[in-house]
Amino acid sequence: MTQPSPHGLHHVTAIASDPQRTVDFYQGVLGLRLVKQTVNFDAPDTYHLYFGDEGGSPGTILTFFPAPGAPQGRHGAGQATTTGLAVPSGALGWWDERLRGLGVDVLAREQRDDEDVLALADPDGLRVELVASERGDAPPPWPDGPVPGEAAIRGLAHVTLTEHRLEPTAEHLTDRLGFTLVGERGDRVRFATGSGQAGQRVDVVVSPGAPKGLVAAGTVHHVAWRAPERATQERWRAALAEAGVDATPVVDRQYFTSIYFREPGGALFEIATDPPGFTTDETVATLGSGLRLPPWLEPHRERIAASLPELRLAGDAGADAVAAEEVSR
Ligand code: ZN
């Protein structure tokens, strides 16, 4: 059977501990758009917040399960430990200044082969990298966001997996998922799919002595790869089963359908379809403006809404900070 391969990252999902702080950071500071307020379909008393570009295009999406009071996770092996976001070449100086000015934990700025990278931690300690790397397929930036278009984040660039051993994960990526090994530098090995541009890459960092990762606040829950439509996803599931990889049945996630499985190191992978997308239950203009529930949870809306803290949509964090300063004078 021909092995389908993904045409890139679809989304990355992480755990957070405070819904409002998550909106303030990802929309207000990083300038992603909150494109969907919904709940964790498997635990509807918890939000599931999706951030992305203006229209919520696959490949631009970072999602969070913000569970108030969630314990802190541990970065480690068998986990996606860093999420890379693409920004235009030459924008990192602007970002460095903006982030430091807003008190964000900037960890490092480094040159990695031909990539300039600015590493930071979100308020829960999740590691994010801004990568100066053009994405040929990047949709135009969100015009109403707090970040000027010439610096705006243009979607996912890559994820980094930390692993005790390279071989099992490398074999899974190449033989099961159709990735190609495209580069090696020290303990970092890069794999790519499609044309290998930003959004189509995964790095594996080998760290034999790393503690085992613990998924909780400040860590990635899973990484989703793109399938163009449901038929490809079904073919992919069959091919994985034939190769001995135990994937879940297809699950309806309202905005895409999903299958889940673990790579040999332990990180949870998902294959998600591009359709129907985030405009299936609201227009581009209103994306993210109110709580959306799938049909099977709609009858419980009142109870669900009552269990969730109210969210204030973030404006420009910089402007907010200025306003706060003026107020305090
Ligand atoms: Zn997912």
XYZ file of C-alpha atoms and ligand atoms in Angstrom:
330
model
C 0.000 0.000 0.000
C 1.346 3.449 -0.858
C 2.159 5.386 2.283
C 0.475 8.814 2.312
C 2.641 11.547 3.784
C 1.496 14.765 5.433
C 1.771 18.079 3.670
C 2.909 19.691 6.890
C 1.893 20.557 10.422
C -1.832 21.087 11.007
C -1.753 22.251 14.634
C 0.078 21.875 17.938
C -1.893 21.477 21.159
C -0.515 22.354 24.599
C -1.710 22.516 28.203
C -2.035 25.833 30.020
C -3.158 26.770 33.510
C -5.074 30.023 32.971
C -7.437 30.684 30.038
C -7.310 34.490 30.285
C -3.533 34.605 30.554
C -3.325 32.315 27.511
C -5.510 34.694 25.450
C -3.551 37.715 26.676
C -0.263 36.118 25.651
C -1.045 34.460 22.336
C -3.404 37.117 20.996
C -2.248 40.204 22.866
C 1.514 39.624 22.794
C 2.252 37.227 19.915
C -0.583 38.616 17.794
C -2.188 35.324 16.784
C -5.937 35.509 16.380
C -8.197 33.589 18.767
C -10.126 31.752 16.051
C -12.214 29.437 18.197
C -13.523 29.387 21.734
C -14.805 25.924 22.392
C -14.393 23.213 25.020
C -12.331 20.080 25.318
C -14.811 17.647 23.759
C -13.508 14.913 26.089
C -13.824 17.160 29.220
C -16.364 19.919 28.417
C -15.791 21.851 31.657
C -12.417 22.939 30.212
C -11.909 25.417 27.389
C -10.247 24.463 24.146
C -8.841 27.665 22.644
C -7.533 27.793 19.076
C -5.209 30.524 17.826
C -4.083 31.041 14.239
C -4.167 33.376 11.291
C -7.206 35.471 10.375
C -9.184 32.579 8.887
C -7.786 29.760 11.025
C -5.869 28.110 8.182
C -4.461 24.628 8.839
C -0.743 24.954 9.517
C -1.130 28.187 11.501
C -2.926 26.729 14.511
C -1.753 26.570 18.127
C -4.367 25.217 20.519
C -4.593 25.069 24.303
C -6.441 23.170 26.973
C -6.249 25.787 29.721
C -7.203 24.017 32.945
C -7.176 26.418 35.911
C -4.844 25.071 38.568
C -3.297 22.468 36.248
C -0.059 21.112 37.739
C 3.196 22.077 36.045
C 4.477 19.595 33.463
C 8.070 18.593 32.832
C 9.923 19.013 29.565
C 11.679 15.809 28.627
C 12.069 12.823 26.377
C 9.187 11.433 24.362
C 7.691 14.881 23.958
C 7.466 17.794 21.553
C 9.531 20.207 23.636
C 9.574 23.264 21.361
C 7.137 24.742 18.863
C 8.591 26.924 16.116
C 6.571 29.768 14.580
C 7.589 31.372 11.299
C 8.166 35.125 11.131
C 9.463 37.124 8.153
C 13.232 37.355 7.687
C 14.553 40.414 9.429
C 11.714 40.595 11.984
C 13.528 39.016 14.927
C 15.104 42.260 16.131
C 11.650 43.819 16.326
C 10.334 40.790 18.195
C 13.268 40.722 20.618
C 12.564 44.329 21.557
C 8.783 43.861 21.781
C 8.988 40.729 23.927
C 11.558 42.113 26.339
C 9.559 45.338 26.570
C 6.483 43.354 27.573
C 8.393 41.334 30.164
C 8.316 38.065 28.235
C 10.865 35.420 29.192
C 13.240 35.564 26.194
C 15.563 32.559 26.501
C 18.025 32.909 23.645
C 18.707 34.244 20.204
C 20.732 31.886 18.087
C 21.799 31.154 14.548
C 21.033 27.559 13.665
C 22.439 26.741 10.224
C 20.637 29.163 7.941
C 17.906 29.956 10.490
C 17.832 32.836 12.925
C 15.861 31.784 16.017
C 14.476 33.663 19.027
C 13.543 31.291 21.844
C 11.040 32.267 24.520
C 8.834 30.771 27.180
C 5.119 31.452 27.498
C 3.607 32.250 30.928
C 3.314 28.506 31.703
C 6.886 27.809 30.574
C 5.936 26.369 27.174
C 8.915 26.760 24.846
C 8.235 28.641 21.657
C 10.712 29.708 18.984
C 10.219 32.495 16.492
C 12.026 31.365 13.368
C 13.005 33.808 10.623
C 11.900 31.595 7.776
C 9.625 32.455 4.892
C 6.633 30.226 4.310
C 5.768 30.288 0.628
C 2.195 29.230 1.378
C 1.629 31.630 4.290
C -1.739 33.368 4.197
C -1.705 37.154 4.611
C -1.332 38.376 8.199
C -4.384 39.195 10.337
C -5.032 42.890 9.560
C -6.703 43.630 12.923
C -3.993 42.076 15.085
C -1.705 43.987 17.424
C 1.439 43.079 15.461
C 2.270 44.923 12.203
C 1.974 42.742 9.109
C 5.676 42.925 8.273
C 6.547 41.211 11.586
C 3.453 39.018 12.057
C 3.727 35.300 12.751
C 2.926 33.443 9.544
C 2.144 29.982 10.860
C 3.947 27.001 12.322
C 7.570 26.463 11.295
C 8.494 23.183 12.995
C 8.296 21.176 16.167
C 11.246 19.763 18.068
C 10.949 16.327 19.617
C 13.300 15.373 22.446
C 14.109 11.666 22.450
C 16.357 9.235 24.329
C 17.190 7.458 21.072
C 17.142 8.657 17.487
C 16.587 5.435 15.547
C 13.048 4.364 16.532
C 11.600 7.851 16.016
C 13.619 8.433 12.834
C 12.391 5.156 11.390
C 8.807 6.019 12.309
C 9.060 9.433 10.653
C 10.663 8.149 7.453
C 9.198 4.662 6.978
C 5.710 5.195 8.432
C 5.015 8.885 7.846
C 6.992 9.559 4.680
C 9.410 12.197 6.028
C 12.961 12.585 4.665
C 16.075 13.212 6.749
C 17.303 16.578 5.485
C 19.979 17.712 7.942
C 22.071 16.833 10.969
C 23.818 19.213 13.299
C 25.212 18.015 16.614
C 22.436 16.304 18.523
C 19.728 17.801 16.258
C 18.426 15.897 13.221
C 15.934 17.510 10.873
C 13.219 15.707 8.933
C 10.925 17.281 6.356
C 7.917 16.483 4.246
C 6.551 18.087 1.085
C 8.949 20.726 -0.215
C 10.541 20.977 3.236
C 9.721 24.635 3.803
C 8.745 26.102 7.182
C 5.628 24.304 8.405
C 6.818 20.981 6.973
C 9.666 20.210 9.377
C 10.296 18.246 12.526
C 13.586 18.254 14.447
C 14.611 15.395 16.708
C 17.025 16.288 19.490
C 18.669 13.230 21.019
C 19.185 13.527 24.755
C 19.867 10.106 26.335
C 20.012 11.532 29.860
C 16.836 13.641 29.677
C 14.090 12.884 32.175
C 10.931 11.451 30.713
C 8.588 14.298 29.745
C 5.458 14.797 31.824
C 2.464 16.259 30.001
C 0.764 18.977 32.092
C 0.798 22.789 32.128
C 3.550 24.317 29.997
C 4.035 21.269 27.776
C 2.788 20.092 24.398
C -0.031 17.555 24.494
C 0.164 16.474 20.860
C 1.302 17.408 17.367
C -1.125 17.172 14.438
C -0.160 16.602 10.802
C -2.273 17.559 7.811
C -4.351 15.235 5.677
C -6.054 16.937 2.702
C -9.347 15.146 3.282
C -11.027 12.242 5.003
C -10.288 9.593 2.336
C -6.528 10.176 2.668
C -6.841 10.013 6.435
C -8.596 6.622 6.146
C -5.896 5.352 3.780
C -3.270 6.583 6.186
C -4.902 4.835 9.099
C -4.993 1.559 7.148
C -1.337 1.928 6.148
C -0.348 2.590 9.774
C -2.313 -0.451 10.947
C -0.582 -2.571 8.308
C 2.771 -1.313 9.635
C 1.786 -2.266 13.175
C 1.031 1.267 14.405
C -2.077 1.315 16.561
C -4.090 4.430 15.624
C -7.465 5.368 17.106
C -10.631 5.224 15.005
C -11.519 8.476 13.219
C -12.826 11.015 15.754
C -15.050 13.989 14.842
C -13.443 17.178 16.155
C -16.052 19.432 14.513
C -13.444 21.515 12.644
C -11.558 18.471 11.315
C -11.580 14.721 11.803
C -8.693 13.095 13.627
C -6.809 9.913 14.291
C -4.218 9.643 17.072
C -1.218 7.398 17.642
C 2.119 7.519 19.457
C 5.532 7.617 17.860
C 7.933 5.066 19.408
C 9.536 7.625 21.745
C 6.129 8.343 23.292
C 5.013 11.656 21.771
C 1.351 11.759 20.762
C 0.728 12.428 17.059
C -2.544 13.220 15.337
C -3.515 13.309 11.683
C -6.171 15.982 11.134
C -8.063 16.838 7.960
C -7.996 20.329 6.443
C -11.810 20.423 5.994
C -14.258 21.522 7.169
C -12.177 24.148 9.019
C -13.007 26.835 11.554
C -15.561 28.694 9.456
C -17.925 25.718 9.556
C -19.927 27.288 12.428
C -19.122 31.027 12.241
C -17.914 33.550 9.681
C -14.324 34.763 9.318
C -15.405 38.137 10.756
C -16.717 36.613 14.003
C -14.180 33.815 14.525
C -13.353 33.361 18.195
C -15.828 35.935 19.473
C -18.051 33.589 21.457
C -18.360 30.075 22.849
C -18.988 27.494 20.110
C -20.140 23.984 20.912
C -20.521 20.951 18.659
C -24.122 19.768 18.076
C -23.818 16.984 20.646
C -22.855 19.421 23.425
C -25.210 22.261 22.423
C -28.088 20.885 24.595
C -25.784 21.325 27.636
C -24.680 24.869 26.749
C -26.036 26.537 29.885
C -24.306 24.135 32.271
C -21.071 24.169 30.269
C -20.952 27.975 29.983
C -21.558 28.306 33.734
C -18.545 26.092 34.469
C -16.157 28.207 32.371
C -14.501 31.452 33.463
C -15.504 34.419 31.299
C -12.896 35.470 28.739
C -11.916 39.007 27.860
C -10.545 39.182 24.326
C -7.084 40.677 24.300
C -6.344 43.865 22.468
C -2.823 45.089 21.941
C -0.860 44.124 25.040
C 1.518 46.984 24.337
C -1.361 49.481 24.262
C -2.834 47.846 27.376
C 0.498 48.224 29.144
C 0.701 51.894 28.126
C -2.881 52.457 29.265
C -2.134 50.770 32.603
C 0.918 52.958 33.036
C -1.104 56.087 32.300
C -3.767 54.974 34.763
C -1.170 54.401 37.491
C 0.333 57.894 37.120
Zn -5.322 18.031 17.971
